[in-house]
Amino acid sequence: MFSTFTARRRLTGVLAGAAIFALAACGGGDTDGGGGAEGDGDGGTSGDTIVVGFSQVGAESGWRAANTKSIQDTLTAENGFDLKFSDAQQKQENQIQAIRSYIAQGVDVIAFSPVVESGWDSVLEEARDAGIPVVLTDRAVDSEDDTLYESFIGSDFVLEGEMAGEWVSENLAAEQLNVVELQGTTGAAPAIDRKTGFESATAGNPNIEIIASQTGNFTRTEGKQVMEGFLQAHDDIDLVFAHNDDMGLGAIEAIEAAGMVPGEDIKIVTIDAVKDGMQALADGKINYIVECNPLLGPDLAEIIKSVIAGEPVEKRIVVEDLAFDQEAAIEALPTREY
Ligand code: AHR
């Protein structure tokens, strides 16, 4: 039987020199671009409060809701933070605008989860020129210059795809297995990496064939729509590999509407392990879920405090994830945090 892995942080990578930012950060000095608080057009605060500008991807999934809550619950005034939060609605241009606004406000630290991987160098150079350190959470940027950010904390998305692919290969592919793939947002690190991981883990099994692959943008609505199209185009689908739970849940709706039984007639493997996905797994509608832990707030707070204190921080902090079959989901659900 498949059991869950132990969740813990795995620290990897090289130490980033944060000292360069120590003097330029943490309100009270006059390096915040003017020294006031949000509302008077100026991001800095007095005393020990750390002003953080956070640009979130959007509100596309249950995972994202849990991630936002973790950040907002942790970066509180009580914990010494003044959090300025913006939702980019899955648009890179909105994130770039938000980051520029945080630079103009002179916040102490900018943190963000990039909607897509590429196209960040210019705005990150602007932050560096302004002396504002940047911390990446959840998703990576594709840049050759890793001095543009202090630290990146998030899951290993390639590994998540590999874990899904390995389970499929070992458990479902004794005979020909036709797979349809619901990809995440085009150009996003988790979409690129989970696809890569799944393909590499299944490449050695000649029974597995990905017969269709399309983005469902990490949302339940688009996951359902794309699955409806797959069902119209193919009458021989054996498995849905969805890059997140929400798209898998949308696929369940489409499969049921087509008169089939999800989890039996068409198997489903997803990534995230949010409560709704875990319930579907416990109910037998999803067959396996690889977790992506969204509770990044506490670690983000620690990283930011270290950066502000001029202490070295890990360049890459990998969050280790669990994996669940039906039995493990039933066991985990009563105490599931998100
Ligand atoms: O970047 C993490 C991914 O983004 C989650 O797996 C997905 O649900 C979210 O939209």
Short mmCIF file of C-alpha atoms and ligand atoms in Angstrom, two decimals:
data_model
loop_
_atom_site.label_atom_id
_atom_site.label_comp_id
_atom_site.label_asym_id
_atom_site.label_seq_id
_atom_site.Cartn_x
_atom_site.Cartn_y
_atom_site.Cartn_z
CA MET A 1 0.00 0.00 0.00
CA PHE A 2 1.11 3.55 -0.52
CA SER A 3 1.69 5.64 2.49
CA THR A 4 2.35 9.29 3.01
CA PHE A 5 5.84 10.69 3.23
CA THR A 6 6.99 12.73 6.15
CA ALA A 7 6.61 16.44 5.49
CA ARG A 8 9.62 18.53 6.27
CA ARG A 9 11.70 21.24 4.78
CA ARG A 10 14.71 20.23 2.76
CA LEU A 11 17.24 22.98 2.59
CA THR A 12 19.32 23.06 -0.54
CA GLY A 13 21.35 25.46 -2.56
CA VAL A 14 23.87 28.10 -1.71
CA LEU A 15 23.69 30.86 0.80
CA ALA A 16 22.66 34.19 -0.61
CA GLY A 17 24.40 37.30 0.61
CA ALA A 18 21.64 39.27 2.23
CA ALA A 19 23.83 41.72 4.01
CA ILE A 20 23.85 44.07 1.06
CA PHE A 21 20.20 44.78 1.75
CA ALA A 22 20.39 45.04 5.50
CA LEU A 23 20.93 48.76 5.56
CA ALA A 24 18.48 49.52 2.83
CA ALA A 25 15.66 47.65 4.49
CA CYS A 26 13.46 47.70 7.57
CA GLY A 27 11.44 50.87 8.12
CA GLY A 28 12.72 53.63 10.29
CA GLY A 29 15.55 54.56 7.98
CA ASP A 30 15.09 56.94 5.10
CA THR A 31 15.93 54.37 2.46
CA ASP A 32 12.32 53.34 1.98
CA GLY A 33 11.74 56.07 -0.54
CA GLY A 34 10.17 58.49 1.84
CA GLY A 35 9.28 56.77 5.06
CA GLY A 36 5.48 56.83 5.32
CA ALA A 37 2.82 54.12 5.40
CA GLU A 38 0.37 52.82 2.79
CA GLY A 39 -2.23 55.44 2.03
CA ASP A 40 0.09 58.38 2.01
CA GLY A 41 1.81 57.08 -1.09
CA ASP A 42 4.79 55.84 0.83
CA GLY A 43 5.56 52.29 1.90
CA GLY A 44 7.98 52.58 4.77
CA THR A 45 6.97 52.48 8.42
CA SER A 46 8.72 53.39 11.60
CA GLY A 47 10.09 51.16 14.34
CA ASP A 48 10.76 47.49 13.71
CA THR A 49 7.81 46.84 11.43
CA ILE A 50 8.83 45.22 8.16
CA VAL A 51 6.84 46.48 5.20
CA VAL A 52 6.28 43.68 2.68
CA GLY A 53 4.74 44.09 -0.75
CA PHE A 54 3.33 40.72 -1.84
CA SER A 55 2.02 40.05 -5.35
CA GLN A 56 -0.11 36.91 -5.47
CA VAL A 57 -0.84 34.95 -8.67
CA GLY A 58 -4.61 35.13 -8.29
CA ALA A 59 -7.46 33.16 -6.76
CA GLU A 60 -7.61 30.38 -9.31
CA SER A 61 -7.68 27.34 -7.04
CA GLY A 62 -8.24 25.91 -3.58
CA TRP A 63 -4.46 25.68 -3.29
CA ARG A 64 -4.10 29.40 -3.97
CA ALA A 65 -6.76 30.26 -1.37
CA ALA A 66 -4.86 28.22 1.25
CA ASN A 67 -1.56 29.82 0.24
CA THR A 68 -2.99 33.35 0.49
CA LYS A 69 -4.49 32.58 3.90
CA SER A 70 -1.17 31.22 5.17
CA ILE A 71 0.65 34.38 4.07
CA GLN A 72 -1.99 36.78 5.38
CA ASP A 73 -2.28 34.92 8.68
CA THR A 74 1.50 35.05 9.22
CA LEU A 75 2.63 38.44 7.94
CA THR A 76 0.55 40.28 10.51
CA ALA A 77 1.14 43.43 12.56
CA GLU A 78 1.37 41.20 15.64
CA ASN A 79 4.28 39.38 14.02
CA GLY A 80 6.00 42.63 13.10
CA PHE A 81 4.83 43.00 9.48
CA ASP A 82 2.89 45.53 7.46
CA LEU A 83 1.64 43.45 4.53
CA LYS A 84 0.60 45.09 1.30
CA PHE A 85 -1.15 42.40 -0.72
CA SER A 86 -2.27 42.41 -4.34
CA ASP A 87 -3.98 39.80 -6.53
CA ALA A 88 -2.68 39.68 -10.12
CA GLN A 89 -5.65 37.72 -11.49
CA GLN A 90 -3.26 35.37 -13.29
CA LYS A 91 -1.82 38.20 -15.41
CA GLN A 92 1.90 38.92 -15.56
CA GLU A 93 1.33 42.57 -16.48
CA ASN A 94 -0.64 43.04 -13.24
CA GLN A 95 2.25 41.56 -11.25
CA ILE A 96 4.81 43.79 -12.93
CA GLN A 97 2.59 46.79 -12.19
CA ALA A 98 2.22 45.73 -8.54
CA ILE A 99 5.98 45.26 -8.14
CA ARG A 100 6.65 48.69 -9.66
CA SER A 101 4.14 50.17 -7.25
CA TYR A 102 5.88 48.48 -4.30
CA ILE A 103 9.20 49.86 -5.53
CA ALA A 104 7.69 53.34 -5.76
CA GLN A 105 6.29 52.99 -2.24
CA GLY A 106 9.69 51.99 -0.93
CA VAL A 107 8.62 48.81 0.82
CA ASP A 108 11.28 46.91 2.76
CA VAL A 109 10.88 43.60 0.92
CA ILE A 110 9.01 42.46 -2.17
CA ALA A 111 7.73 38.88 -2.26
CA PHE A 112 5.81 37.29 -5.09
CA SER A 113 4.73 34.08 -6.73
CA PRO A 114 5.31 34.58 -10.47
CA VAL A 115 2.36 33.78 -12.74
CA VAL A 116 4.74 32.64 -15.47
CA GLU A 117 8.43 31.77 -15.45
CA SER A 118 9.95 34.19 -17.93
CA GLY A 119 10.09 37.95 -18.46
CA TRP A 120 11.07 39.15 -14.99
CA ASP A 121 14.62 40.45 -15.37
CA SER A 122 13.80 44.12 -16.02
CA VAL A 123 11.45 44.64 -13.11
CA LEU A 124 13.68 42.67 -10.75
CA GLU A 125 16.62 44.83 -11.82
CA GLU A 126 14.49 47.88 -10.95
CA ALA A 127 13.92 46.44 -7.47
CA ARG A 128 17.63 45.76 -7.06
CA ASP A 129 18.50 49.30 -8.21
CA ALA A 130 16.09 50.60 -5.57
CA GLY A 131 17.82 48.48 -2.91
CA ILE A 132 14.71 46.37 -2.25
CA PRO A 133 15.33 42.64 -1.76
CA VAL A 134 13.00 40.17 -3.46
CA VAL A 135 11.88 36.77 -2.18
CA LEU A 136 10.17 34.27 -4.49
CA THR A 137 7.50 31.98 -3.11
CA ASP A 138 5.86 28.94 -4.68
CA ARG A 139 6.97 29.47 -8.31
CA ALA A 140 10.37 30.14 -9.84
CA VAL A 141 11.50 32.69 -12.39
CA ASP A 142 13.48 31.60 -15.41
CA SER A 143 16.44 33.96 -15.20
CA GLU A 144 20.16 33.39 -15.63
CA ASP A 145 20.83 35.96 -12.92
CA ASP A 146 19.98 34.44 -9.56
CA THR A 147 21.25 37.53 -7.76
CA LEU A 148 17.95 39.19 -8.73
CA TYR A 149 16.28 37.51 -5.74
CA GLU A 150 17.40 36.53 -2.27
CA SER A 151 15.66 33.23 -1.85
CA PHE A 152 13.07 30.98 -3.48
CA ILE A 153 10.87 28.78 -1.31
CA GLY A 154 8.51 26.28 -2.91
CA SER A 155 7.90 22.68 -3.91
CA ASP A 156 9.88 20.71 -6.47
CA PHE A 157 7.29 20.59 -9.25
CA VAL A 158 9.32 18.21 -11.43
CA LEU A 159 9.42 15.75 -8.55
CA GLU A 160 5.66 16.09 -8.10
CA GLY A 161 5.11 15.16 -11.75
CA GLU A 162 7.53 12.26 -11.40
CA MET A 163 5.73 10.95 -8.31
CA ALA A 164 2.43 11.03 -10.18
CA GLY A 165 3.97 9.35 -13.23
CA GLU A 166 5.69 6.64 -11.20
CA TRP A 167 2.46 5.73 -9.44
CA VAL A 168 0.57 5.57 -12.73
CA SER A 169 3.28 3.46 -14.33
CA GLU A 170 3.41 1.03 -11.41
CA ASN A 171 -0.33 0.77 -10.73
CA LEU A 172 -2.37 1.44 -13.83
CA ALA A 173 -0.27 0.65 -16.86
CA ALA A 174 0.02 -3.13 -17.04
CA GLU A 175 -1.90 -2.74 -20.32
CA GLN A 176 -2.31 0.10 -22.82
CA LEU A 177 -3.19 3.31 -20.95
CA ASN A 178 -4.46 6.32 -22.89
CA VAL A 179 -3.80 9.48 -20.93
CA VAL A 180 -5.27 12.95 -21.32
CA GLU A 181 -3.41 15.74 -19.57
CA LEU A 182 -4.96 18.88 -18.10
CA GLN A 183 -2.07 21.31 -17.97
CA GLY A 184 -1.76 24.27 -15.64
CA THR A 185 -1.38 27.86 -16.83
CA THR A 186 0.74 28.03 -19.96
CA GLY A 187 4.25 29.23 -19.15
CA ALA A 188 3.85 28.71 -15.37
CA ALA A 189 6.59 26.78 -13.60
CA PRO A 190 4.25 24.12 -12.15
CA ALA A 191 2.72 23.46 -15.58
CA ILE A 192 6.09 23.16 -17.30
CA ASP A 193 7.73 21.12 -14.54
CA ARG A 194 4.87 18.74 -13.74
CA LYS A 195 4.55 17.89 -17.43
CA THR A 196 8.30 17.27 -17.63
CA GLY A 197 8.28 15.11 -14.50
CA PHE A 198 5.28 13.02 -15.54
CA GLU A 199 6.67 12.44 -19.03
CA SER A 200 10.09 11.44 -17.78
CA ALA A 201 8.64 9.03 -15.20
CA THR A 202 6.38 7.34 -17.75
CA ALA A 203 8.73 7.41 -20.75
CA GLY A 204 10.07 3.94 -20.03
CA ASN A 205 6.63 2.34 -20.02
CA PRO A 206 5.52 1.60 -23.61
CA ASN A 207 1.90 1.08 -22.48
CA ILE A 208 1.46 4.74 -21.53
CA GLU A 209 0.47 7.18 -24.25
CA ILE A 210 -0.53 10.80 -23.76
CA ILE A 211 -3.20 11.15 -26.44
CA ALA A 212 -4.21 14.76 -25.69
CA SER A 213 -2.83 17.61 -23.62
CA GLN A 214 -4.28 21.08 -23.12
CA THR A 215 -4.27 23.85 -20.56
CA GLY A 216 -7.16 24.22 -18.12
CA ASN A 217 -5.44 27.20 -16.50
CA PHE A 218 -5.49 25.60 -13.03
CA THR A 219 -9.25 26.33 -12.67
CA ARG A 220 -12.19 23.99 -12.12
CA THR A 221 -14.30 25.68 -14.82
CA GLU A 222 -11.67 25.38 -17.53
CA GLY A 223 -10.72 21.88 -16.41
CA LYS A 224 -14.33 20.85 -16.97
CA GLN A 225 -14.54 22.57 -20.37
CA VAL A 226 -11.31 21.03 -21.64
CA MET A 227 -12.34 17.59 -20.38
CA GLU A 228 -15.65 17.91 -22.22
CA GLY A 229 -13.66 18.52 -25.41
CA PHE A 230 -11.41 15.53 -24.71
CA LEU A 231 -14.46 13.30 -24.21
CA GLN A 232 -15.98 14.45 -27.49
CA ALA A 233 -12.76 13.84 -29.40
CA HIS A 234 -11.74 10.52 -27.79
CA ASP A 235 -13.79 7.50 -26.77
CA ASP A 236 -10.80 5.60 -25.41
CA ILE A 237 -9.58 7.71 -22.46
CA ASP A 238 -8.26 5.63 -19.55
CA LEU A 239 -6.66 8.28 -17.34
CA VAL A 240 -6.76 12.00 -16.64
CA PHE A 241 -3.53 13.49 -15.34
CA ALA A 242 -4.49 16.94 -14.03
CA HIS A 243 -1.80 19.38 -12.91
CA ASN A 244 -3.98 20.37 -9.96
CA ASP A 245 -6.99 19.18 -7.96
CA ASP A 246 -9.33 21.88 -9.23
CA MET A 247 -8.95 20.83 -12.86
CA GLY A 248 -9.36 17.18 -11.78
CA LEU A 249 -12.57 18.15 -9.98
CA GLY A 250 -13.78 19.87 -13.14
CA ALA A 251 -12.94 16.70 -15.09
CA ILE A 252 -15.04 14.66 -12.64
CA GLU A 253 -18.06 16.84 -13.47
CA ALA A 254 -17.50 16.37 -17.21
CA ILE A 255 -17.04 12.60 -16.88
CA GLU A 256 -20.21 12.25 -14.78
CA ALA A 257 -22.17 14.42 -17.21
CA ALA A 258 -21.04 12.06 -19.99
CA GLY A 259 -22.57 9.13 -18.06
CA MET A 260 -19.32 7.59 -16.87
CA VAL A 261 -17.91 6.88 -13.42
CA PRO A 262 -14.81 8.93 -12.47
CA GLY A 263 -12.17 6.86 -10.72
CA GLU A 264 -13.48 3.67 -12.37
CA ASP A 265 -14.31 4.13 -16.07
CA ILE A 266 -11.70 6.87 -16.27
CA LYS A 267 -9.01 7.04 -13.60
CA ILE A 268 -7.82 10.41 -12.30
CA VAL A 269 -4.48 11.49 -10.82
CA THR A 270 -3.96 15.05 -9.63
CA ILE A 271 -1.57 17.31 -7.70
CA ASP A 272 -2.24 19.55 -4.66
CA ALA A 273 -4.18 17.52 -2.04
CA VAL A 274 -6.51 20.31 -0.97
CA LYS A 275 -9.57 19.25 1.03
CA ASP A 276 -11.97 19.02 -1.95
CA GLY A 277 -9.48 16.88 -3.86
CA MET A 278 -8.82 14.68 -0.84
CA GLN A 279 -12.58 14.19 -0.35
CA ALA A 280 -12.91 13.09 -3.99
CA LEU A 281 -9.99 10.70 -3.44
CA ALA A 282 -11.62 9.33 -0.29
CA ASP A 283 -14.86 8.91 -2.30
CA GLY A 284 -13.02 6.97 -5.02
CA LYS A 285 -13.53 9.60 -7.74
CA ILE A 286 -9.82 10.46 -7.84
CA ASN A 287 -7.29 7.61 -7.63
CA TYR A 288 -4.09 9.27 -6.42
CA ILE A 289 -2.93 12.74 -5.38
CA VAL A 290 0.56 14.15 -5.00
CA GLU A 291 0.60 16.97 -2.51
CA CYS A 292 1.85 20.50 -3.09
CA ASN A 293 2.07 22.14 0.31
CA PRO A 294 0.68 25.72 0.21
CA LEU A 295 1.44 26.66 3.82
CA LEU A 296 4.42 28.84 3.00
CA GLY A 297 3.62 31.83 5.25
CA PRO A 298 5.69 30.89 8.34
CA ASP A 299 8.82 30.08 6.33
CA LEU A 300 8.39 33.21 4.24
CA ALA A 301 8.23 35.29 7.42
CA GLU A 302 11.46 33.73 8.67
CA ILE A 303 13.26 34.29 5.38
CA ILE A 304 12.18 37.93 5.29
CA LYS A 305 13.31 38.51 8.87
CA SER A 306 16.70 36.99 8.08
CA VAL A 307 17.09 39.12 4.95
CA ILE A 308 16.23 42.26 6.90
CA ALA A 309 18.67 41.29 9.66
CA GLY A 310 21.41 40.86 7.08
CA GLU A 311 21.72 37.18 7.86
CA PRO A 312 22.51 34.69 5.09
CA VAL A 313 19.51 32.86 3.69
CA GLU A 314 19.24 29.71 1.59
CA LYS A 315 18.96 30.52 -2.09
CA ARG A 316 16.57 27.60 -2.66
CA ILE A 317 14.33 26.07 -0.02
CA VAL A 318 12.50 22.99 -1.25
CA VAL A 319 9.25 22.05 0.44
CA GLU A 320 8.82 18.31 0.62
CA ASP A 321 5.41 16.99 -0.31
CA LEU A 322 3.29 13.98 0.58
CA ALA A 323 1.39 11.61 -1.69
CA PHE A 324 -1.96 9.98 -0.98
CA ASP A 325 -3.93 6.98 -2.12
CA GLN A 326 -7.54 6.46 -1.01
CA GLU A 327 -6.66 4.89 2.32
CA ALA A 328 -4.19 7.64 3.21
CA ALA A 329 -6.72 10.32 2.22
CA ILE A 330 -9.39 8.87 4.50
CA GLU A 331 -6.89 8.88 7.34
CA ALA A 332 -5.65 12.42 6.67
CA LEU A 333 -8.97 14.18 6.00
CA PRO A 334 -10.20 14.73 9.59
CA THR A 335 -7.13 16.80 10.45
CA ARG A 336 -6.45 18.30 7.05
CA GLU A 337 -5.59 21.99 7.43
CA TYR A 338 -6.50 23.11 3.92
O1 AHR B 1 1.92 27.08 -8.11
C1 AHR B 1 1.17 26.13 -7.43
C2 AHR B 1 -0.03 25.78 -8.25
O2 AHR B 1 -0.79 26.92 -8.52
C3 AHR B 1 -1.00 24.83 -7.59
O3 AHR B 1 -0.66 23.50 -7.76
C4 AHR B 1 -2.25 25.17 -8.32
O4 AHR B 1 -3.42 24.67 -7.74
C5 AHR B 1 -2.16 26.64 -8.28
O5 AHR B 1 -3.00 27.29 -9.12
#
